[in-house]
């Protein structure tokens, strides 16, 4: 890549945003990712020792003002949005207080001070514009490495393996998984990764296979071993797990909520049930796993869509153009 500006990206580790910025750091020679402790990142003032000089500061709105510099162009990227009333229903009382009274003022300051605001989906862009009417928001979709996340022939195993990948949280529909497993036929297994949270005991079920903390560099193997992805999430910025599963040729079952319609074409790449309609979600799921031919056809459709619209070169080119234009503006 030909990006000439130096970019400094301080970011809390252990989430999808860190994965995206890690990809940028691996492809742009002058892009430096500084991995931060998630615990420290919850208290932005503790991060000041990680301030550095660069042409461009690229970080998250939660702690952007800690790293912003007057001698740099400052960019915040929203990989999700956690500060609107609709999201609060998935939070504990303590989380509501933290998000609204402590974190949201920091986000507002960062958006006001940033030279540019980007996000990963049209849905999230709408939430940002609603919260900050004066903000100019540019959408740069996440992309996936289609050479790494690639389909593999399925074995003739009689079991259908349904993957749930991510934190087993209410936002992602984790509280529904045991009830969904109850409705699965005997030949289906729900494969669950824990993400950053350990929910193994709460998900004990004869049709649940619990896989604990798969390292990210091995995730493509897990997708390749499964037949489809289930993500009954209520709020996604632009799900990396969905993109990676699509790239591996898997169909996706999800709710018709947040950014999911931007990724899944209902009836072609999977099925989207109305939000909160678990009966419809399960009906779609049972219908799909009854036909290996349909799963393969939908997976092939998703694979082609990734190659056309959500591939890694497209994302990298978009960021390169964005950073280059920002650097040129700095020189004028």
Short mmCIF file of N, CA, C and O in Angstrom, two decimals, residues 18 38 43 69 86 124 134 143 146 148 154 189 194 213 215 217 222 241 255 258 262 274-275 283 327:
data_model
loop_
_atom_site.label_atom_id
_atom_site.label_comp_id
_atom_site.label_asym_id
_atom_site.label_seq_id
_atom_site.Cartn_x
_atom_site.Cartn_y
_atom_site.Cartn_z
N UNK A 18 -10.56 -3.87 17.16
CA UNK A 18 -9.12 -4.12 17.21
C UNK A 18 -8.69 -5.00 16.05
O UNK A 18 -7.60 -4.81 15.48
N UNK A 38 -8.29 -3.29 27.90
CA UNK A 38 -9.72 -2.92 27.96
C UNK A 38 -10.12 -2.35 29.31
O UNK A 38 -10.98 -1.46 29.38
N UNK A 43 -11.40 3.88 31.59
CA UNK A 43 -11.11 5.13 32.30
C UNK A 43 -10.10 5.92 31.47
O UNK A 43 -8.88 5.79 31.68
N UNK A 69 -4.49 15.56 18.97
CA UNK A 69 -3.41 16.53 19.00
C UNK A 69 -3.74 17.70 18.09
O UNK A 69 -4.36 17.52 17.04
N UNK A 86 -32.53 2.99 22.70
CA UNK A 86 -32.89 1.64 22.26
C UNK A 86 -31.88 0.60 22.73
O UNK A 86 -32.25 -0.54 23.01
N UNK A 124 -25.31 2.43 11.50
CA UNK A 124 -24.61 3.15 12.56
C UNK A 124 -24.45 4.62 12.20
O UNK A 124 -24.55 5.49 13.07
N UNK A 134 -24.88 17.74 13.59
CA UNK A 134 -23.88 18.51 12.83
C UNK A 134 -22.72 17.65 12.33
O UNK A 134 -21.86 18.15 11.60
N UNK A 143 -14.15 -5.12 5.67
CA UNK A 143 -13.88 -6.11 4.64
C UNK A 143 -13.24 -7.33 5.26
O UNK A 143 -12.71 -7.28 6.37
N UNK A 146 -10.71 -12.77 2.00
CA UNK A 146 -11.38 -13.91 1.37
C UNK A 146 -10.41 -15.02 1.00
O UNK A 146 -10.83 -16.14 0.70
N UNK A 148 -8.07 -16.04 3.16
CA UNK A 148 -7.93 -16.77 4.42
C UNK A 148 -9.26 -17.41 4.81
O UNK A 148 -9.31 -18.60 5.14
N UNK A 154 -17.61 -29.84 3.02
CA UNK A 154 -18.12 -30.37 4.28
C UNK A 154 -17.98 -31.89 4.30
O UNK A 154 -18.05 -32.55 3.27
N UNK A 189 -26.54 -29.52 16.02
CA UNK A 189 -25.77 -29.12 17.19
C UNK A 189 -25.49 -27.62 17.10
O UNK A 189 -25.14 -27.11 16.03
N UNK A 194 -17.21 -18.51 23.27
CA UNK A 194 -17.50 -17.65 24.42
C UNK A 194 -17.07 -16.21 24.22
O UNK A 194 -17.47 -15.35 24.98
N UNK A 213 -13.16 -19.97 23.71
CA UNK A 213 -12.12 -19.02 23.30
C UNK A 213 -11.20 -19.53 22.20
O UNK A 213 -10.05 -19.90 22.44
N UNK A 215 -8.66 -18.87 19.39
CA UNK A 215 -7.80 -17.76 18.95
C UNK A 215 -8.22 -17.27 17.57
O UNK A 215 -8.62 -18.06 16.72
N UNK A 217 -6.64 -16.35 15.03
CA UNK A 217 -5.92 -16.88 13.86
C UNK A 217 -6.41 -18.27 13.47
O UNK A 217 -6.05 -18.78 12.41
N UNK A 222 -12.87 -23.01 12.31
CA UNK A 222 -14.17 -23.24 12.95
C UNK A 222 -15.32 -22.97 11.99
O UNK A 222 -16.27 -23.75 11.91
N UNK A 241 -18.04 -11.44 12.38
CA UNK A 241 -18.32 -12.88 12.35
C UNK A 241 -19.25 -13.22 11.20
O UNK A 241 -19.10 -14.27 10.56
N UNK A 255 -31.68 -11.73 13.12
CA UNK A 255 -32.82 -10.83 13.20
C UNK A 255 -32.68 -9.72 12.16
O UNK A 255 -31.57 -9.31 11.82
N UNK A 258 -30.75 -3.65 13.15
CA UNK A 258 -29.53 -2.85 13.01
C UNK A 258 -28.95 -3.01 11.60
O UNK A 258 -29.64 -2.81 10.60
N UNK A 262 -27.93 -5.02 5.79
CA UNK A 262 -26.87 -4.57 4.88
C UNK A 262 -25.98 -5.74 4.44
O UNK A 262 -25.30 -5.65 3.42
N UNK A 274 -38.16 -11.05 12.01
CA UNK A 274 -38.44 -9.79 12.68
C UNK A 274 -37.83 -9.79 14.07
O UNK A 274 -37.84 -10.82 14.76
N UNK A 275 -37.31 -8.65 14.47
CA UNK A 275 -36.66 -8.56 15.77
C UNK A 275 -37.61 -8.98 16.89
O UNK A 275 -38.80 -8.64 16.86
N UNK A 283 -38.17 -21.07 13.19
CA UNK A 283 -38.77 -21.67 12.00
C UNK A 283 -37.83 -21.55 10.81
O UNK A 283 -37.66 -22.52 10.05
N UNK A 327 -4.57 13.77 4.67
CA UNK A 327 -3.21 14.30 4.72
C UNK A 327 -3.00 15.46 3.76
O UNK A 327 -2.32 16.44 4.08
#
